[in-house]
Amino acid sequence: MQKVTLNNGVEMPILGFGVYQIEDIELCEESVYNALMEGYRLIDTAAGYENEEAVGRAIKRSGVPREEIFVTTKLWIQDAGYESAKKAFETSLKKLQLDYLDLYLIHMPFGDVHGSWRAMEELFHQGKIRAIGVSNFLNDRLMDLIVHHEIVPAVNQVETHVFTQQVENAQFMMDFDVQIESWGPLAEGKNNIFKNELLVSIAEKHQKTVAQVALRWLIQRGVVVIPKSVHKERIIENFDIFNFELSRGDMEKIATLDTKKSLILSLHDPEEVERLSNMKF
């Protein structure tokens, strides 16, 4: 497994397995178990997904040594703040049946993120979290956190795929040694991605699928990816991306697909911010 090294020296697999929108608890457990059996070693969940317990059971059931698995979960908006973040962290840890987390992220840049970050810094110094980071932070919010705190976020998980490529934002993160991680690496199927003529032609050339090409394009850019699937054959397919390489020409052609805007979640929309902030779990 190819890995990236975070700004505190911790190594993180560049390919992982996400569980967003896997609401069926038994299906979630089985999917994570299948992913671990296939060789995935990065598992990404969140308090807001309401499936941390299923992830924990799958990890325990797999028999894979704990130190080999990189586990990420996230702090939801309702738990933002110094004291509430500490309580939420302990709740997540208990649900996951773990003694520590590899990565803990602030899920959204709303509410008392500064209080949350202070709590997370303390948990990091106590050895309960190996790395701390954020999700869905635009550059101004990321800079606000960086300049006001001791620890620079190790990761920023943002919507990144062939149609929303985050080129400028990725460069900003690189400049401050923040690892970019993609959620929605297959664009959640939008823009008819799996039948896109350019991607289909590149996939046929390499005797791969469009999904494999889209994921390979991201990891060749140094982006961590966490594709999700509940289908075992897709879980296997998404893992099989380390035995081919896209050419410079392939990479440049795919770069032309960038719409330079979000297709899935716009954090610039006040109504969307209100909706997310009012969600309770």
PDB file of C-alpha atoms in Angstrom:
ATOM      1  CA  MET A   1       0.000   0.000   0.000  1.00  0.00           C
ATOM      2  CA  GLN A   2       1.327   3.391  -0.997  1.00  0.00           C
ATOM      3  CA  LYS A   3       1.348   5.882   1.888  1.00  0.00           C
ATOM      4  CA  VAL A   4       1.656   9.605   2.467  1.00  0.00           C
ATOM      5  CA  THR A   5       3.547  11.116   5.399  1.00  0.00           C
ATOM      6  CA  LEU A   6       1.607  13.710   7.373  1.00  0.00           C
ATOM      7  CA  ASN A   7       3.155  16.886   8.793  1.00  0.00           C
ATOM      8  CA  ASN A   8       3.816  15.206  12.145  1.00  0.00           C
ATOM      9  CA  GLY A   9       5.554  12.167  10.635  1.00  0.00           C
ATOM     10  CA  VAL A  10       2.573   9.795  10.841  1.00  0.00           C
ATOM     11  CA  GLU A  11       2.089   7.615   7.758  1.00  0.00           C
ATOM     12  CA  MET A  12      -1.383   7.362   6.204  1.00  0.00           C
ATOM     13  CA  PRO A  13      -2.497   4.976   3.422  1.00  0.00           C
ATOM     14  CA  ILE A  14      -3.264   6.854   0.209  1.00  0.00           C
ATOM     15  CA  LEU A  15      -6.258   4.598  -0.486  1.00  0.00           C
ATOM     16  CA  GLY A  16      -8.942   3.852   2.061  1.00  0.00           C
ATOM     17  CA  PHE A  17     -12.558   2.835   2.486  1.00  0.00           C
ATOM     18  CA  GLY A  18     -15.340   5.292   3.316  1.00  0.00           C
ATOM     19  CA  VAL A  19     -18.711   4.510   4.885  1.00  0.00           C
ATOM     20  CA  TYR A  20     -20.720   7.678   4.227  1.00  0.00           C
ATOM     21  CA  GLN A  21     -24.413   6.943   3.573  1.00  0.00           C
ATOM     22  CA  ILE A  22     -24.135   3.274   4.527  1.00  0.00           C
ATOM     23  CA  GLU A  23     -27.077   3.530   6.907  1.00  0.00           C
ATOM     24  CA  ASP A  24     -27.834  -0.203   7.154  1.00  0.00           C
ATOM     25  CA  ILE A  25     -25.684  -1.171  10.144  1.00  0.00           C
ATOM     26  CA  GLU A  26     -25.277  -4.825   9.213  1.00  0.00           C
ATOM     27  CA  LEU A  27     -24.410  -3.895   5.636  1.00  0.00           C
ATOM     28  CA  CYS A  28     -21.888  -1.357   6.894  1.00  0.00           C
ATOM     29  CA  GLU A  29     -20.178  -3.920   9.114  1.00  0.00           C
ATOM     30  CA  GLU A  30     -20.020  -6.444   6.283  1.00  0.00           C
ATOM     31  CA  SER A  31     -18.668  -3.868   3.822  1.00  0.00           C
ATOM     32  CA  VAL A  32     -15.893  -2.719   6.184  1.00  0.00           C
ATOM     33  CA  TYR A  33     -15.045  -6.347   6.946  1.00  0.00           C
ATOM     34  CA  ASN A  34     -14.825  -7.142   3.221  1.00  0.00           C
ATOM     35  CA  ALA A  35     -12.639  -4.070   2.678  1.00  0.00           C
ATOM     36  CA  LEU A  36     -10.243  -5.114   5.447  1.00  0.00           C
ATOM     37  CA  MET A  37     -10.096  -8.640   4.071  1.00  0.00           C
ATOM     38  CA  GLU A  38      -9.251  -7.235   0.623  1.00  0.00           C
ATOM     39  CA  GLY A  39      -6.355  -5.261   2.074  1.00  0.00           C
ATOM     40  CA  TYR A  40      -7.709  -1.788   2.808  1.00  0.00           C
ATOM     41  CA  ARG A  41      -6.028  -0.365   5.898  1.00  0.00           C
ATOM     42  CA  LEU A  42      -7.604   3.111   6.070  1.00  0.00           C
ATOM     43  CA  ILE A  43     -11.204   3.217   7.295  1.00  0.00           C
ATOM     44  CA  ASP A  44     -13.055   6.545   7.335  1.00  0.00           C
ATOM     45  CA  THR A  45     -16.247   7.138   9.332  1.00  0.00           C
ATOM     46  CA  ALA A  46     -17.863   9.984  11.297  1.00  0.00           C
ATOM     47  CA  ALA A  47     -20.173  10.548  14.234  1.00  0.00           C
ATOM     48  CA  GLY A  48     -22.607  12.061  11.754  1.00  0.00           C
ATOM     49  CA  TYR A  49     -22.760   8.855   9.721  1.00  0.00           C
ATOM     50  CA  GLU A  50     -24.208   7.001  12.731  1.00  0.00           C
ATOM     51  CA  ASN A  51     -22.314   3.817  11.885  1.00  0.00           C
ATOM     52  CA  GLU A  52     -19.215   3.993  14.104  1.00  0.00           C
ATOM     53  CA  GLU A  53     -20.358   0.953  16.085  1.00  0.00           C
ATOM     54  CA  ALA A  54     -20.616  -1.128  12.906  1.00  0.00           C
ATOM     55  CA  VAL A  55     -17.120  -0.029  11.884  1.00  0.00           C
ATOM     56  CA  GLY A  56     -15.780  -0.986  15.296  1.00  0.00           C
ATOM     57  CA  ARG A  57     -17.351  -4.425  15.122  1.00  0.00           C
ATOM     58  CA  ALA A  58     -15.918  -5.009  11.643  1.00  0.00           C
ATOM     59  CA  ILE A  59     -12.426  -4.035  12.793  1.00  0.00           C
ATOM     60  CA  LYS A  60     -12.640  -6.370  15.761  1.00  0.00           C
ATOM     61  CA  ARG A  61     -14.101  -9.192  13.659  1.00  0.00           C
ATOM     62  CA  SER A  62     -11.406  -8.856  10.977  1.00  0.00           C
ATOM     63  CA  GLY A  63      -8.594  -9.924  13.264  1.00  0.00           C
ATOM     64  CA  VAL A  64      -6.277  -7.422  11.567  1.00  0.00           C
ATOM     65  CA  PRO A  65      -3.843  -6.057  14.188  1.00  0.00           C
ATOM     66  CA  ARG A  66      -4.975  -2.642  15.418  1.00  0.00           C
ATOM     67  CA  GLU A  67      -1.637  -1.010  14.603  1.00  0.00           C
ATOM     68  CA  GLU A  68      -2.065  -1.940  10.935  1.00  0.00           C
ATOM     69  CA  ILE A  69      -5.378  -0.058  10.571  1.00  0.00           C
ATOM     70  CA  PHE A  70      -5.619   3.719  10.171  1.00  0.00           C
ATOM     71  CA  VAL A  71      -8.986   4.781  11.615  1.00  0.00           C
ATOM     72  CA  THR A  72     -10.537   8.193  10.987  1.00  0.00           C
ATOM     73  CA  THR A  73     -13.694   9.635  12.496  1.00  0.00           C
ATOM     74  CA  LYS A  74     -15.095  13.146  12.699  1.00  0.00           C
ATOM     75  CA  LEU A  75     -16.591  15.660  15.123  1.00  0.00           C
ATOM     76  CA  TRP A  76     -20.040  16.908  14.091  1.00  0.00           C
ATOM     77  CA  ILE A  77     -21.234  20.525  14.364  1.00  0.00           C
ATOM     78  CA  GLN A  78     -23.548  19.895  17.328  1.00  0.00           C
ATOM     79  CA  ASP A  79     -20.520  18.827  19.383  1.00  0.00           C
ATOM     80  CA  ALA A  80     -18.308  21.791  18.487  1.00  0.00           C
ATOM     81  CA  GLY A  81     -16.622  23.475  21.447  1.00  0.00           C
ATOM     82  CA  TYR A  82     -13.926  22.640  23.987  1.00  0.00           C
ATOM     83  CA  GLU A  83     -15.836  20.514  26.512  1.00  0.00           C
ATOM     84  CA  SER A  84     -18.358  19.037  24.082  1.00  0.00           C
ATOM     85  CA  ALA A  85     -15.626  17.990  21.646  1.00  0.00           C
ATOM     86  CA  LYS A  86     -13.869  16.042  24.393  1.00  0.00           C
ATOM     87  CA  LYS A  87     -17.107  14.249  25.284  1.00  0.00           C
ATOM     88  CA  ALA A  88     -17.877  13.524  21.624  1.00  0.00           C
ATOM     89  CA  PHE A  89     -14.385  12.108  21.123  1.00  0.00           C
ATOM     90  CA  GLU A  90     -14.839   9.688  24.031  1.00  0.00           C
ATOM     91  CA  THR A  91     -18.241   8.650  22.688  1.00  0.00           C
ATOM     92  CA  SER A  92     -16.778   7.914  19.252  1.00  0.00           C
ATOM     93  CA  LEU A  93     -13.878   5.990  20.774  1.00  0.00           C
ATOM     94  CA  LYS A  94     -16.291   3.864  22.804  1.00  0.00           C
ATOM     95  CA  LYS A  95     -18.517   3.139  19.809  1.00  0.00           C
ATOM     96  CA  LEU A  96     -15.474   2.135  17.750  1.00  0.00           C
ATOM     97  CA  GLN A  97     -14.184  -0.056  20.621  1.00  0.00           C
ATOM     98  CA  LEU A  98     -10.748   1.530  20.286  1.00  0.00           C
ATOM     99  CA  ASP A  99      -8.125   2.899  22.675  1.00  0.00           C
ATOM    100  CA  TYR A 100      -6.971   5.652  20.313  1.00  0.00           C
ATOM    101  CA  LEU A 101      -7.719   7.214  16.931  1.00  0.00           C
ATOM    102  CA  ASP A 102      -5.312   7.623  14.047  1.00  0.00           C
ATOM    103  CA  LEU A 103      -7.039  10.740  12.733  1.00  0.00           C
ATOM    104  CA  TYR A 104      -9.778  12.946  14.186  1.00  0.00           C
ATOM    105  CA  LEU A 105     -11.315  15.629  11.977  1.00  0.00           C
ATOM    106  CA  ILE A 106     -13.570  18.619  12.546  1.00  0.00           C
ATOM    107  CA  HIS A 107     -16.298  17.622  10.102  1.00  0.00           C
ATOM    108  CA  MET A 108     -17.542  21.099   9.143  1.00  0.00           C
ATOM    109  CA  PRO A 109     -16.111  24.634   9.544  1.00  0.00           C
ATOM    110  CA  PHE A 110     -19.097  25.810  11.609  1.00  0.00           C
ATOM    111  CA  GLY A 111     -19.743  26.441  15.290  1.00  0.00           C
ATOM    112  CA  ASP A 112     -16.961  26.791  17.844  1.00  0.00           C
ATOM    113  CA  VAL A 113     -14.181  25.238  15.777  1.00  0.00           C
ATOM    114  CA  HIS A 114     -11.494  26.990  17.815  1.00  0.00           C
ATOM    115  CA  GLY A 115     -12.726  25.455  21.052  1.00  0.00           C
ATOM    116  CA  SER A 116     -12.880  22.079  19.329  1.00  0.00           C
ATOM    117  CA  TRP A 117      -9.336  22.475  18.035  1.00  0.00           C
ATOM    118  CA  ARG A 118      -7.975  23.296  21.500  1.00  0.00           C
ATOM    119  CA  ALA A 119      -9.580  20.117  22.829  1.00  0.00           C
ATOM    120  CA  MET A 120      -8.178  18.087  19.932  1.00  0.00           C
ATOM    121  CA  GLU A 121      -4.698  19.495  20.489  1.00  0.00           C
ATOM    122  CA  GLU A 122      -4.889  18.328  24.110  1.00  0.00           C
ATOM    123  CA  LEU A 123      -6.084  14.867  23.079  1.00  0.00           C
ATOM    124  CA  PHE A 124      -3.211  14.695  20.603  1.00  0.00           C
ATOM    125  CA  HIS A 125      -0.662  15.614  23.269  1.00  0.00           C
ATOM    126  CA  GLN A 126      -2.193  12.977  25.552  1.00  0.00           C
ATOM    127  CA  GLY A 127      -1.553  10.331  22.887  1.00  0.00           C
ATOM    128  CA  LYS A 128      -5.232   9.590  22.276  1.00  0.00           C
ATOM    129  CA  ILE A 129      -5.077  10.764  18.650  1.00  0.00           C
ATOM    130  CA  ARG A 130      -2.126  10.273  16.310  1.00  0.00           C
ATOM    131  CA  ALA A 131      -3.093  13.181  14.027  1.00  0.00           C
ATOM    132  CA  ILE A 132      -5.763  15.882  13.945  1.00  0.00           C
ATOM    133  CA  GLY A 133      -7.260  17.636  10.972  1.00  0.00           C
ATOM    134  CA  VAL A 134     -10.327  19.157   9.363  1.00  0.00           C
ATOM    135  CA  SER A 135     -12.898  18.485   6.670  1.00  0.00           C
ATOM    136  CA  ASN A 136     -14.622  20.878   4.262  1.00  0.00           C
ATOM    137  CA  PHE A 137     -12.473  23.854   5.285  1.00  0.00           C
ATOM    138  CA  LEU A 138     -11.968  26.429   2.555  1.00  0.00           C
ATOM    139  CA  ASN A 139      -8.640  28.255   2.466  1.00  0.00           C
ATOM    140  CA  ASP A 140      -9.739  31.204   4.590  1.00  0.00           C
ATOM    141  CA  ARG A 141     -11.115  28.931   7.326  1.00  0.00           C
ATOM    142  CA  LEU A 142      -7.988  26.780   7.163  1.00  0.00           C
ATOM    143  CA  MET A 143      -5.738  29.820   7.541  1.00  0.00           C
ATOM    144  CA  ASP A 144      -7.837  31.103  10.451  1.00  0.00           C
ATOM    145  CA  LEU A 145      -7.180  27.833  12.283  1.00  0.00           C
ATOM    146  CA  ILE A 146      -3.484  27.750  11.402  1.00  0.00           C
ATOM    147  CA  VAL A 147      -2.654  31.246  12.623  1.00  0.00           C
ATOM    148  CA  HIS A 148      -4.503  30.924  15.923  1.00  0.00           C
ATOM    149  CA  HIS A 149      -3.272  27.550  17.149  1.00  0.00           C
ATOM    150  CA  GLU A 150      -0.166  25.534  17.877  1.00  0.00           C
ATOM    151  CA  ILE A 151      -0.839  22.551  15.628  1.00  0.00           C
ATOM    152  CA  VAL A 152      -1.317  22.868  11.868  1.00  0.00           C
ATOM    153  CA  PRO A 153      -4.051  20.491  10.630  1.00  0.00           C
ATOM    154  CA  ALA A 154      -2.499  17.320   9.246  1.00  0.00           C
ATOM    155  CA  VAL A 155      -5.334  16.700   6.774  1.00  0.00           C
ATOM    156  CA  ASN A 156      -8.133  18.612   5.046  1.00  0.00           C
ATOM    157  CA  GLN A 157     -10.771  16.300   3.595  1.00  0.00           C
ATOM    158  CA  VAL A 158     -12.672  18.055   0.811  1.00  0.00           C
ATOM    159  CA  GLU A 159     -14.838  17.209  -2.185  1.00  0.00           C
ATOM    160  CA  THR A 160     -12.297  16.268  -4.855  1.00  0.00           C
ATOM    161  CA  HIS A 161     -12.881  14.356  -8.089  1.00  0.00           C
ATOM    162  CA  VAL A 162     -12.368  14.740 -11.827  1.00  0.00           C
ATOM    163  CA  PHE A 163     -15.082  17.414 -12.062  1.00  0.00           C
ATOM    164  CA  THR A 164     -14.073  19.309  -8.887  1.00  0.00           C
ATOM    165  CA  GLN A 165     -10.301  19.064  -8.966  1.00  0.00           C
ATOM    166  CA  GLN A 166      -9.349  21.562  -6.217  1.00  0.00           C
ATOM    167  CA  VAL A 167      -6.099  22.461  -7.998  1.00  0.00           C
ATOM    168  CA  GLU A 168      -5.572  25.883  -6.395  1.00  0.00           C
ATOM    169  CA  ASN A 169      -6.808  24.713  -2.990  1.00  0.00           C
ATOM    170  CA  ALA A 170      -4.543  21.671  -3.130  1.00  0.00           C
ATOM    171  CA  GLN A 171      -1.572  23.944  -3.791  1.00  0.00           C
ATOM    172  CA  PHE A 172      -2.532  26.124  -0.829  1.00  0.00           C
ATOM    173  CA  MET A 173      -2.676  23.050   1.400  1.00  0.00           C
ATOM    174  CA  MET A 174       0.666  21.856   0.092  1.00  0.00           C
ATOM    175  CA  ASP A 175       2.209  25.240   0.860  1.00  0.00           C
ATOM    176  CA  PHE A 176       1.208  24.806   4.513  1.00  0.00           C
ATOM    177  CA  ASP A 177       1.995  21.066   4.654  1.00  0.00           C
ATOM    178  CA  VAL A 178      -1.651  20.009   4.971  1.00  0.00           C
ATOM    179  CA  GLN A 179      -2.496  16.713   3.257  1.00  0.00           C
ATOM    180  CA  ILE A 180      -5.472  16.899   0.893  1.00  0.00           C
ATOM    181  CA  GLU A 181      -7.913  13.992   1.150  1.00  0.00           C
ATOM    182  CA  SER A 182     -10.797  13.416  -1.231  1.00  0.00           C
ATOM    183  CA  TRP A 183     -14.328  12.643  -0.217  1.00  0.00           C
ATOM    184  CA  GLY A 184     -16.626  11.753  -3.098  1.00  0.00           C
ATOM    185  CA  PRO A 185     -13.692  10.663  -5.316  1.00  0.00           C
ATOM    186  CA  LEU A 186     -16.129   9.188  -7.847  1.00  0.00           C
ATOM    187  CA  ALA A 187     -18.326  12.320  -7.789  1.00  0.00           C
ATOM    188  CA  GLU A 188     -21.157  10.230  -6.323  1.00  0.00           C
ATOM    189  CA  GLY A 189     -21.918   9.229  -9.918  1.00  0.00           C
ATOM    190  CA  LYS A 190     -22.776  12.777 -10.986  1.00  0.00           C
ATOM    191  CA  ASN A 191     -22.214  14.179 -14.497  1.00  0.00           C
ATOM    192  CA  ASN A 192     -22.653  10.615 -15.752  1.00  0.00           C
ATOM    193  CA  ILE A 193     -19.027  10.005 -14.764  1.00  0.00           C
ATOM    194  CA  PHE A 194     -18.980   6.296 -15.533  1.00  0.00           C
ATOM    195  CA  LYS A 195     -19.975   6.918 -19.158  1.00  0.00           C
ATOM    196  CA  ASN A 196     -17.812   9.972 -19.736  1.00  0.00           C
ATOM    197  CA  GLU A 197     -16.267   9.488 -23.186  1.00  0.00           C
ATOM    198  CA  LEU A 198     -12.809  10.730 -22.229  1.00  0.00           C
ATOM    199  CA  LEU A 199     -12.624   8.577 -19.106  1.00  0.00           C
ATOM    200  CA  VAL A 200     -13.998   5.553 -20.963  1.00  0.00           C
ATOM    201  CA  SER A 201     -11.346   5.900 -23.678  1.00  0.00           C
ATOM    202  CA  ILE A 202      -8.516   6.143 -21.128  1.00  0.00           C
ATOM    203  CA  ALA A 203      -9.939   3.209 -19.182  1.00  0.00           C
ATOM    204  CA  GLU A 204     -10.119   1.061 -22.310  1.00  0.00           C
ATOM    205  CA  LYS A 205      -6.512   1.914 -23.165  1.00  0.00           C
ATOM    206  CA  HIS A 206      -5.347   0.652 -19.780  1.00  0.00           C
ATOM    207  CA  GLN A 207      -7.863  -2.215 -19.631  1.00  0.00           C
ATOM    208  CA  LYS A 208      -9.290  -0.735 -16.456  1.00  0.00           C
ATOM    209  CA  THR A 209     -12.650   0.706 -15.405  1.00  0.00           C
ATOM    210  CA  VAL A 210     -13.596   4.376 -15.290  1.00  0.00           C
ATOM    211  CA  ALA A 211     -13.694   4.173 -11.480  1.00  0.00           C
ATOM    212  CA  GLN A 212     -10.149   2.814 -11.401  1.00  0.00           C
ATOM    213  CA  VAL A 213      -8.924   5.576 -13.712  1.00  0.00           C
ATOM    214  CA  ALA A 214     -10.651   8.288 -11.647  1.00  0.00           C
ATOM    215  CA  LEU A 215      -9.095   6.969  -8.438  1.00  0.00           C
ATOM    216  CA  ARG A 216      -5.682   6.456 -10.019  1.00  0.00           C
ATOM    217  CA  TRP A 217      -5.736  10.041 -11.322  1.00  0.00           C
ATOM    218  CA  LEU A 218      -6.238  11.299  -7.777  1.00  0.00           C
ATOM    219  CA  ILE A 219      -3.529   9.242  -6.107  1.00  0.00           C
ATOM    220  CA  GLN A 220      -1.036  10.215  -8.825  1.00  0.00           C
ATOM    221  CA  ARG A 221      -1.728  13.792  -7.741  1.00  0.00           C
ATOM    222  CA  GLY A 222      -0.906  12.791  -4.162  1.00  0.00           C
ATOM    223  CA  VAL A 223      -4.540  12.950  -3.025  1.00  0.00           C
ATOM    224  CA  VAL A 224      -5.722  10.441  -0.414  1.00  0.00           C
ATOM    225  CA  VAL A 225      -8.962   8.742  -1.574  1.00  0.00           C
ATOM    226  CA  ILE A 226     -11.706   6.922   0.345  1.00  0.00           C
ATOM    227  CA  PRO A 227     -14.160   5.394  -2.161  1.00  0.00           C
ATOM    228  CA  LYS A 228     -17.282   3.752  -0.759  1.00  0.00           C
ATOM    229  CA  SER A 229     -19.211   0.722  -1.946  1.00  0.00           C
ATOM    230  CA  VAL A 230     -21.420  -1.944  -0.418  1.00  0.00           C
ATOM    231  CA  HIS A 231     -20.760  -4.329  -3.307  1.00  0.00           C
ATOM    232  CA  LYS A 232     -17.869  -6.713  -2.786  1.00  0.00           C
ATOM    233  CA  GLU A 233     -16.863  -6.699  -6.451  1.00  0.00           C
ATOM    234  CA  ARG A 234     -16.648  -2.893  -6.423  1.00  0.00           C
ATOM    235  CA  ILE A 235     -14.668  -2.927  -3.177  1.00  0.00           C
ATOM    236  CA  ILE A 236     -12.165  -5.217  -4.882  1.00  0.00           C
ATOM    237  CA  GLU A 237     -12.188  -3.158  -8.094  1.00  0.00           C
ATOM    238  CA  ASN A 238     -11.493   0.116  -6.282  1.00  0.00           C
ATOM    239  CA  PHE A 239      -8.499  -1.440  -4.521  1.00  0.00           C
ATOM    240  CA  ASP A 240      -6.943  -2.670  -7.772  1.00  0.00           C
ATOM    241  CA  ILE A 241      -5.311   0.601  -8.851  1.00  0.00           C
ATOM    242  CA  PHE A 242      -1.637   0.076  -8.053  1.00  0.00           C
ATOM    243  CA  ASN A 243      -0.700  -2.048 -11.075  1.00  0.00           C
ATOM    244  CA  PHE A 244      -0.977   0.625 -13.772  1.00  0.00           C
ATOM    245  CA  GLU A 245       0.006   4.248 -14.267  1.00  0.00           C
ATOM    246  CA  LEU A 246      -1.623   7.083 -16.166  1.00  0.00           C
ATOM    247  CA  SER A 247       0.634   8.896 -18.615  1.00  0.00           C
ATOM    248  CA  ARG A 248       1.259  12.628 -18.495  1.00  0.00           C
ATOM    249  CA  GLY A 249      -1.061  12.910 -21.489  1.00  0.00           C
ATOM    250  CA  ASP A 250      -3.788  11.006 -19.660  1.00  0.00           C
ATOM    251  CA  MET A 251      -3.411  13.251 -16.627  1.00  0.00           C
ATOM    252  CA  GLU A 252      -3.567  16.413 -18.751  1.00  0.00           C
ATOM    253  CA  LYS A 253      -6.663  15.227 -20.617  1.00  0.00           C
ATOM    254  CA  ILE A 254      -8.499  14.465 -17.362  1.00  0.00           C
ATOM    255  CA  ALA A 255      -7.500  17.912 -16.066  1.00  0.00           C
ATOM    256  CA  THR A 256      -9.718  19.424 -18.791  1.00  0.00           C
ATOM    257  CA  LEU A 257     -12.826  17.976 -17.064  1.00  0.00           C
ATOM    258  CA  ASP A 258     -12.532  20.410 -14.144  1.00  0.00           C
ATOM    259  CA  THR A 259     -15.666  22.535 -13.617  1.00  0.00           C
ATOM    260  CA  LYS A 260     -13.943  24.484 -10.796  1.00  0.00           C
ATOM    261  CA  LYS A 261     -17.072  24.266  -8.655  1.00  0.00           C
ATOM    262  CA  SER A 262     -18.699  21.862  -6.237  1.00  0.00           C
ATOM    263  CA  LEU A 263     -21.133  19.320  -7.619  1.00  0.00           C
ATOM    264  CA  ILE A 264     -22.155  17.760  -4.302  1.00  0.00           C
ATOM    265  CA  LEU A 265     -21.931  20.225  -1.405  1.00  0.00           C
ATOM    266  CA  SER A 266     -21.610  24.009  -1.636  1.00  0.00           C
ATOM    267  CA  LEU A 267     -20.278  25.555   1.560  1.00  0.00           C
ATOM    268  CA  HIS A 268     -20.825  29.031   0.084  1.00  0.00           C
ATOM    269  CA  ASP A 269     -24.616  28.590   0.219  1.00  0.00           C
ATOM    270  CA  PRO A 270     -26.120  30.124   3.409  1.00  0.00           C
ATOM    271  CA  GLU A 271     -29.133  27.801   3.205  1.00  0.00           C
ATOM    272  CA  GLU A 272     -26.828  24.787   3.053  1.00  0.00           C
ATOM    273  CA  VAL A 273     -24.859  26.055   6.062  1.00  0.00           C
ATOM    274  CA  GLU A 274     -28.108  26.488   7.993  1.00  0.00           C
ATOM    275  CA  ARG A 275     -29.314  23.012   7.009  1.00  0.00           C
ATOM    276  CA  LEU A 276     -26.088  21.336   8.063  1.00  0.00           C
ATOM    277  CA  SER A 277     -25.891  23.281  11.321  1.00  0.00           C
ATOM    278  CA  ASN A 278     -29.411  22.202  12.281  1.00  0.00           C
ATOM    279  CA  MET A 279     -28.770  18.499  11.678  1.00  0.00           C
ATOM    280  CA  LYS A 280     -28.739  16.523  14.928  1.00  0.00           C
ATOM    281  CA  PHE A 281     -27.421  13.022  15.545  1.00  0.00           C
TER     282      PHE A 281
END
